[in-house]
mmCIF file of C-alpha atoms in Angstrom:
data_model
loop_
_atom_site.group_PDB
_atom_site.id
_atom_site.type_symbol
_atom_site.label_atom_id
_atom_site.label_comp_id
_atom_site.label_asym_id
_atom_site.label_seq_id
_atom_site.Cartn_x
_atom_site.Cartn_y
_atom_site.Cartn_z
ATOM 1 C CA MET A 121 145.928 31.511 119.516
ATOM 2 C CA ALA A 122 142.803 31.711 117.365
ATOM 3 C CA GLU A 123 143.428 34.376 114.463
ATOM 4 C CA GLY A 124 141.258 35.390 111.428
ATOM 5 C CA PRO A 125 137.990 33.511 111.625
ATOM 6 C CA ARG A 126 135.830 32.925 108.420
ATOM 7 C CA TRP A 127 132.499 31.672 107.680
ATOM 8 C CA ARG A 128 132.213 28.498 105.623
ATOM 9 C CA GLU A 129 129.277 26.079 105.051
ATOM 10 C CA GLY A 130 128.370 25.640 108.598
ATOM 11 C CA ALA A 131 132.140 25.938 109.875
ATOM 12 C CA VAL A 132 134.381 28.615 111.142
ATOM 13 C CA VAL A 133 137.892 27.977 109.608
ATOM 14 C CA LEU A 134 140.739 29.971 111.384
ATOM 15 C CA THR A 135 144.307 30.255 112.205
ATOM 16 C CA ASP A 136 145.818 28.783 115.017
ATOM 17 C CA ILE A 137 148.815 30.934 114.742
ATOM 18 C CA HIS A 138 150.986 29.414 117.691
ATOM 19 C CA ALA A 139 150.392 26.018 116.762
ATOM 20 C CA ASP A 140 151.175 26.699 112.994
ATOM 21 C CA ALA A 141 147.867 25.088 112.042
ATOM 22 C CA ILE A 142 144.752 26.167 110.348
ATOM 23 C CA LYS A 143 141.678 24.639 111.790
ATOM 24 C CA GLN A 144 138.082 24.178 111.149
ATOM 25 C CA ILE A 145 135.342 24.096 113.625
ATOM 26 C CA ASP A 146 131.949 22.529 113.107
ATOM 27 C CA VAL A 147 129.540 25.036 114.957
ATOM 28 C CA ARG A 148 126.986 22.408 115.237
ATOM 29 C CA GLY A 149 128.930 19.838 117.176
ATOM 30 C CA GLY A 150 132.155 21.639 118.122
ATOM 31 C CA VAL A 151 134.528 19.264 116.493
ATOM 32 C CA VAL A 152 137.851 20.862 115.597
ATOM 33 C CA THR A 153 139.664 19.548 112.416
ATOM 34 C CA THR A 154 143.127 20.396 111.558
ATOM 35 C CA LEU A 155 143.099 21.362 107.839
ATOM 36 C CA VAL A 156 146.714 21.800 107.343
ATOM 37 C CA GLU A 157 150.137 22.316 109.244
ATOM 38 C CA LEU A 158 152.584 24.882 108.321
ATOM 39 C CA ASP A 159 155.978 25.659 109.395
ATOM 40 C CA SER A 160 155.570 29.645 110.244
ATOM 41 C CA ALA A 161 152.776 31.256 112.132
ATOM 42 C CA PRO A 162 149.687 31.306 109.482
ATOM 43 C CA ILE A 163 147.664 34.476 110.395
ATOM 44 C CA SER A 164 144.827 34.883 107.945
ATOM 45 C CA THR A 165 142.789 33.219 105.440
ATOM 46 C CA GLY A 166 140.585 33.739 102.481
ATOM 47 C CA PHE A 167 138.210 31.613 99.880
ATOM 48 C CA LEU A 168 138.780 31.927 96.325
ATOM 49 C CA SER A 169 135.439 31.785 94.325
ATOM 50 C CA ASP A 170 136.517 27.899 93.357
ATOM 51 C CA GLY A 171 136.241 27.151 97.077
ATOM 52 C CA SER A 172 140.206 27.002 97.501
ATOM 53 C CA LEU A 173 141.647 28.414 100.621
ATOM 54 C CA LEU A 174 144.391 31.020 100.578
ATOM 55 C CA ILE A 175 146.758 31.321 103.883
ATOM 56 C CA SER A 176 148.724 34.115 104.704
ATOM 57 C CA SER A 177 151.953 34.116 107.205
ATOM 58 C CA LEU A 178 153.574 36.216 109.525
ATOM 59 C CA THR A 179 157.071 35.282 108.172
ATOM 60 C CA ALA A 180 156.873 32.849 105.334
ATOM 61 C CA GLN A 181 156.916 35.885 102.592
ATOM 62 C CA ARG A 182 154.116 34.171 100.505
ATOM 63 C CA VAL A 183 150.513 33.329 100.558
ATOM 64 C CA TRP A 184 149.586 29.528 100.091
ATOM 65 C CA ARG A 185 146.818 28.189 98.169
ATOM 66 C CA TYR A 186 145.235 24.987 100.046
ATOM 67 C CA ASP A 187 142.812 22.813 97.907
ATOM 68 C CA ASP A 188 141.621 19.080 98.237
ATOM 69 C CA GLY A 189 144.966 18.099 100.561
ATOM 70 C CA ALA A 190 147.516 19.973 98.308
ATOM 71 C CA LEU A 191 149.497 23.274 99.368
ATOM 72 C CA ASP A 192 151.119 25.214 96.899
ATOM 73 C CA THR A 193 152.120 28.988 96.452
ATOM 74 C CA TYR A 194 149.762 31.487 95.432
ATOM 75 C CA ALA A 195 152.057 34.278 95.596
ATOM 76 C CA ASP A 196 155.561 35.086 96.455
ATOM 77 C CA LEU A 197 155.969 38.012 98.616
ATOM 78 C CA SER A 198 159.832 38.032 98.600
ATOM 79 C CA GLY A 199 161.742 40.901 98.585
ATOM 80 C CA ILE A 200 158.849 43.160 99.073
ATOM 81 C CA SER A 201 159.144 44.012 103.087
ATOM 82 C CA GLU A 202 161.436 42.921 105.922
ATOM 83 C CA TYR A 203 158.387 43.000 108.042
ATOM 84 C CA ASP A 204 155.630 40.664 108.855
ATOM 85 C CA TRP A 205 152.544 39.988 106.648
ATOM 86 C CA GLY A 206 149.024 39.998 108.048
ATOM 87 C CA ASP A 207 145.379 39.798 107.148
ATOM 88 C CA ILE A 208 143.813 38.922 103.807
ATOM 89 C CA VAL A 209 140.829 39.616 102.034
ATOM 90 C CA VAL A 210 139.173 38.270 98.829
ATOM 91 C CA ASP A 211 137.026 40.546 96.749
ATOM 92 C CA SER A 212 134.322 39.301 94.411
ATOM 93 C CA GLN A 213 136.629 38.924 91.421
ATOM 94 C CA ASP A 214 139.243 36.888 93.159
ATOM 95 C CA ARG A 215 141.343 39.888 93.798
ATOM 96 C CA VAL A 216 143.323 39.474 97.067
ATOM 97 C CA TYR A 217 144.006 42.443 99.534
ATOM 98 C CA ILE A 218 147.052 41.778 102.036
ATOM 99 C CA ALA A 219 148.279 43.908 104.892
ATOM 100 C CA ASN A 220 151.891 44.124 105.287
ATOM 101 C CA GLN A 221 152.214 45.099 109.170
ATOM 102 C CA GLY A 222 154.976 47.769 108.696
ATOM 103 C CA ILE A 223 156.442 45.984 111.958
ATOM 104 C CA SER A 224 157.634 42.658 113.227
ATOM 105 C CA TYR A 225 156.330 42.633 117.025
ATOM 106 C CA PRO A 226 158.280 42.444 119.067
ATOM 107 C CA ARG A 227 161.362 41.585 117.120
ATOM 108 C CA LYS A 228 161.314 44.701 114.695
ATOM 109 C CA MET A 229 159.930 47.843 115.974
ATOM 110 C CA PRO A 230 161.028 50.723 113.494
ATOM 111 C CA GLU A 231 160.594 54.461 114.796
ATOM 112 C CA HIS A 232 158.453 55.237 111.842
ATOM 113 C CA ILE A 233 155.921 52.788 110.931
ATOM 114 C CA ASP A 234 154.826 52.817 107.570
ATOM 115 C CA SER A 235 152.442 49.588 106.892
ATOM 116 C CA ARG A 236 151.131 49.127 103.398
ATOM 117 C CA ILE A 237 148.378 47.339 101.561
ATOM 118 C CA TYR A 238 149.229 45.253 98.545
ATOM 119 C CA LEU A 239 147.127 43.601 95.945
ATOM 120 C CA LEU A 240 147.284 40.549 94.523
ATOM 121 C CA SER A 241 145.486 39.701 91.183
ATOM 122 C CA GLY A 242 145.725 37.015 88.632
ATOM 123 C CA ALA A 243 148.968 36.550 87.189
ATOM 124 C CA ASP A 244 150.434 39.990 88.053
ATOM 125 C CA GLY A 245 153.013 40.197 90.954
ATOM 126 C CA PRO A 246 152.058 42.162 94.236
ATOM 127 C CA ARG A 247 150.997 45.563 93.656
ATOM 128 C CA GLU A 248 151.108 48.464 96.449
ATOM 129 C CA VAL A 249 147.998 50.079 96.529
ATOM 130 C CA ALA A 250 148.083 51.936 99.981
ATOM 131 C CA SER A 251 150.605 53.123 102.545
ATOM 132 C CA GLY A 252 151.204 55.241 105.525
ATOM 133 C CA PHE A 253 149.352 53.223 108.251
ATOM 134 C CA LEU A 254 150.155 52.487 111.839
ATOM 135 C CA TYR A 255 150.064 49.056 111.735
ATOM 136 C CA ALA A 256 147.596 47.820 108.987
ATOM 137 C CA ASN A 257 145.800 45.030 110.594
ATOM 138 C CA GLY A 258 142.271 43.798 109.737
ATOM 139 C CA LEU A 259 140.873 44.028 106.503
ATOM 140 C CA ALA A 260 137.185 43.785 105.366
ATOM 141 C CA ILE A 261 135.061 44.792 102.190
ATOM 142 C CA THR A 262 131.644 46.547 102.230
ATOM 143 C CA PRO A 263 128.638 44.720 101.084
ATOM 144 C CA ASP A 264 128.364 46.615 97.600
ATOM 145 C CA GLY A 265 132.035 45.888 96.988
ATOM 146 C CA SER A 266 132.858 49.667 96.572
ATOM 147 C CA HIS A 267 135.290 49.922 99.646
ATOM 148 C CA LEU A 268 137.905 48.169 101.756
ATOM 149 C CA ILE A 269 137.765 48.789 105.412
ATOM 150 C CA VAL A 270 141.276 48.901 107.205
ATOM 151 C CA ALA A 271 141.746 48.628 111.075
ATOM 152 C CA GLU A 272 144.977 50.718 112.029
ATOM 153 C CA SER A 273 145.871 49.000 115.168
ATOM 154 C CA PHE A 274 148.507 51.283 116.487
ATOM 155 C CA GLY A 275 146.557 54.612 115.058
ATOM 156 C CA HIS A 276 143.367 53.334 116.952
ATOM 157 C CA ARG A 277 141.198 53.776 113.905
ATOM 158 C CA LEU A 278 139.236 52.203 111.124
ATOM 159 C CA TRP A 279 139.593 53.669 107.814
ATOM 160 C CA ARG A 280 137.448 53.481 104.652
ATOM 161 C CA LEU A 281 139.128 53.424 101.075
ATOM 162 C CA PRO A 282 137.346 53.537 97.712
ATOM 163 C CA ILE A 283 138.032 50.339 95.607
ATOM 164 C CA HIS A 284 138.794 51.649 91.943
ATOM 165 C CA GLU A 285 137.934 49.738 88.693
ATOM 166 C CA ASN A 286 141.637 48.044 88.285
ATOM 167 C CA GLY A 287 141.864 47.248 92.153
ATOM 168 C CA GLY A 288 143.487 50.162 93.206
ATOM 169 C CA LEU A 289 142.557 52.131 96.428
ATOM 170 C CA GLY A 290 141.743 55.902 96.541
ATOM 171 C CA ALA A 291 142.069 58.327 99.243
ATOM 172 C CA ARG A 292 141.062 57.029 102.942
ATOM 173 C CA THR A 293 138.309 58.442 105.216
ATOM 174 C CA LEU A 294 137.962 57.875 108.786
ATOM 175 C CA VAL A 295 135.398 55.481 109.991
ATOM 176 C CA ALA A 296 136.025 55.643 113.493
ATOM 177 C CA GLU A 297 138.502 56.388 116.171
ATOM 178 C CA PHE A 298 139.144 54.617 119.292
ATOM 179 C CA THR A 299 140.762 55.590 122.657
ATOM 180 C CA ASP A 300 144.477 54.395 122.893
ATOM 181 C CA ALA A 301 143.344 51.578 125.304
ATOM 182 C CA ALA A 302 141.972 50.079 122.340
ATOM 183 C CA ARG A 303 143.756 48.498 119.241
ATOM 184 C CA PRO A 304 141.152 47.391 116.455
ATOM 185 C CA ASP A 305 142.296 43.921 115.226
ATOM 186 C CA GLY A 306 140.106 41.630 113.082
ATOM 187 C CA ILE A 307 136.936 43.122 111.675
ATOM 188 C CA CYS A 308 134.251 42.406 109.442
ATOM 189 C CA CYS A 309 131.027 44.252 107.846
ATOM 190 C CA ASP A 310 127.209 43.298 108.119
ATOM 191 C CA ALA A 311 124.569 43.839 105.793
ATOM 192 C CA GLU A 312 124.088 47.705 106.923
ATOM 193 C CA GLY A 313 127.931 48.567 106.208
ATOM 194 C CA ALA A 314 128.695 48.626 109.716
ATOM 195 C CA VAL A 315 131.880 47.322 110.871
ATOM 196 C CA TRP A 316 132.264 44.825 113.788
ATOM 197 C CA SER A 317 135.792 45.417 115.201
ATOM 198 C CA ALA A 318 137.524 43.155 117.781
ATOM 199 C CA ASN A 319 139.259 45.692 119.992
ATOM 200 C CA ALA A 320 142.386 43.670 121.115
ATOM 201 C CA THR A 321 143.692 45.527 124.321
ATOM 202 C CA GLY A 322 140.054 47.295 124.581
ATOM 203 C CA ARG A 323 139.226 43.341 125.380
ATOM 204 C CA GLU A 324 135.727 44.049 123.518
ATOM 205 C CA VAL A 325 134.246 43.810 120.236
ATOM 206 C CA VAL A 326 132.293 46.868 119.153
ATOM 207 C CA ARG A 327 130.235 47.503 116.161
ATOM 208 C CA CYS A 328 130.574 50.808 114.437
ATOM 209 C CA ALA A 329 127.772 52.387 112.278
ATOM 210 C CA ILE A 330 128.513 54.045 108.806
ATOM 211 C CA ASP A 331 128.612 57.525 110.904
ATOM 212 C CA GLY A 332 131.415 56.267 113.216
ATOM 213 C CA SER A 333 129.266 56.021 116.292
ATOM 214 C CA VAL A 334 129.397 52.746 118.358
ATOM 215 C CA THR A 335 126.008 50.876 118.861
ATOM 216 C CA ASP A 336 126.999 47.833 120.357
ATOM 217 C CA ARG A 337 129.715 46.512 122.725
ATOM 218 C CA ILE A 338 130.641 43.053 123.638
ATOM 219 C CA SER A 339 132.947 42.551 126.581
ATOM 220 C CA THR A 340 135.525 39.637 126.479
ATOM 221 C CA GLY A 341 136.525 39.971 130.133
ATOM 222 C CA THR A 342 140.209 39.827 130.730
ATOM 223 C CA ASP A 343 140.904 37.967 127.465
ATOM 224 C CA LEU A 344 142.198 39.727 124.311
ATOM 225 C CA ALA A 345 139.544 40.061 121.694
ATOM 226 C CA ILE A 346 141.466 38.891 118.491
ATOM 227 C CA GLY A 347 139.131 38.438 115.631
ATOM 228 C CA CYS A 348 135.293 38.424 114.384
ATOM 229 C CA ILE A 349 132.923 37.113 111.705
ATOM 230 C CA LEU A 350 129.318 36.714 111.092
ATOM 231 C CA GLY A 351 127.758 33.718 109.829
ATOM 232 C CA GLY A 352 125.240 30.982 110.968
ATOM 233 C CA ALA A 353 122.158 29.905 108.936
ATOM 234 C CA ASP A 354 120.808 33.545 109.001
ATOM 235 C CA GLY A 355 123.894 35.384 109.225
ATOM 236 C CA ARG A 356 123.185 36.512 112.786
ATOM 237 C CA ASP A 357 125.781 34.549 114.677
ATOM 238 C CA LEU A 358 128.727 36.594 115.514
ATOM 239 C CA TYR A 359 131.718 34.499 116.066
ATOM 240 C CA LEU A 360 134.847 36.036 118.361
ATOM 241 C CA THR A 361 138.073 34.801 118.889
ATOM 242 C CA THR A 362 139.621 35.546 122.387
ATOM 243 C CA ALA A 363 143.201 34.925 123.971
ATOM 244 C CA PRO A 364 144.594 35.517 127.313
ATOM 245 C CA THR A 365 147.848 36.386 125.710
ATOM 246 C CA ALA A 366 149.376 37.040 122.262
ATOM 247 C CA ALA A 367 152.803 35.806 123.498
ATOM 248 C CA ARG A 368 153.790 33.038 121.425
ATOM 249 C CA GLU A 369 155.579 30.678 124.322
ATOM 250 C CA ALA A 370 152.899 31.875 126.887
ATOM 251 C CA ALA A 371 149.794 30.870 124.500
ATOM 252 C CA ARG A 372 151.417 27.492 123.712
ATOM 253 C CA GLU A 373 151.692 26.865 127.447
ATOM 254 C CA LEU A 374 147.883 28.285 128.246
ATOM 255 C CA ARG A 375 146.083 27.035 125.229
ATOM 256 C CA GLY A 376 143.430 29.372 126.282
ATOM 257 C CA SER A 377 142.341 30.806 123.227
ATOM 258 C CA ALA A 378 138.573 30.430 122.541
ATOM 259 C CA LEU A 379 135.646 31.030 119.987
ATOM 260 C CA TRP A 380 132.637 32.761 121.172
ATOM 261 C CA ARG A 381 129.156 32.960 119.663
ATOM 262 C CA VAL A 382 126.902 35.769 120.163
ATOM 263 C CA ARG A 383 123.548 36.515 118.486
ATOM 264 C CA VAL A 384 123.199 39.706 116.754
ATOM 265 C CA GLN A 385 120.476 41.659 114.913
ATOM 266 C CA ILE A 386 121.988 42.700 111.577
ATOM 267 C CA PRO A 387 123.173 39.929 109.380
ATOM 268 C CA ALA A 388 126.498 39.174 107.523
ATOM 269 C CA GLY A 389 127.233 41.416 104.655
ATOM 270 C CA GLY A 390 130.366 42.274 102.610
ATOM 271 C CA ARG A 391 133.704 40.199 102.924
ATOM 272 C CA PRO A 392 135.149 38.020 104.468
#
């Protein structure tokens, strides 16, 4: 199942979570290359300014750094949470925000979900910078670098949090609220600061303007909408990842996850 697409030098890099691998897709020829295989459900990636690749995992309790064929531990997350880890996004100062989901779906589903955001910065250990989400999922940073956008899957909302000088986060404000049928998953921003949101169970990818209005909708048919990223030579190619199911064994059997490309008007902005 293709998760967390990222644009990098003519290719889309993503996690194939149920194959336990990071893959790169050359968009010019469609050639798929496996960059690295892991032993525990990689779910998200991000690039540092030196070009090295960070990888988060649902269950490994760490963030890996992959560079020039070598894989090592970038951050140790052990002892922080009993629940699964999720999306990461890297800012312009190489500070890394990572979501702890507050659940381990479907193994551990607490009655009261308290999903949190942590900051990884230099030699400092993980620092909690936000809490109280109903499953914090996709993360993105606005084009001016001033705000973190959080997709709250079980809350059916997108939130905007100001980023302080020290990397901490301020009080959240609502960007958009969806129906109960739509669970926002992966997200990205465009140059106008609007947010593209892959609404997994809503089976569509939508563009939410700064005022919260939905300006565009892209149906993914019967498949779940998993992730999205803007890329291409002019930044106007929207790449979507879809899957017929999120269940691990069924996904391994079906192998039906796909990468789509849709042309849009407003180019890429922000991070990832």
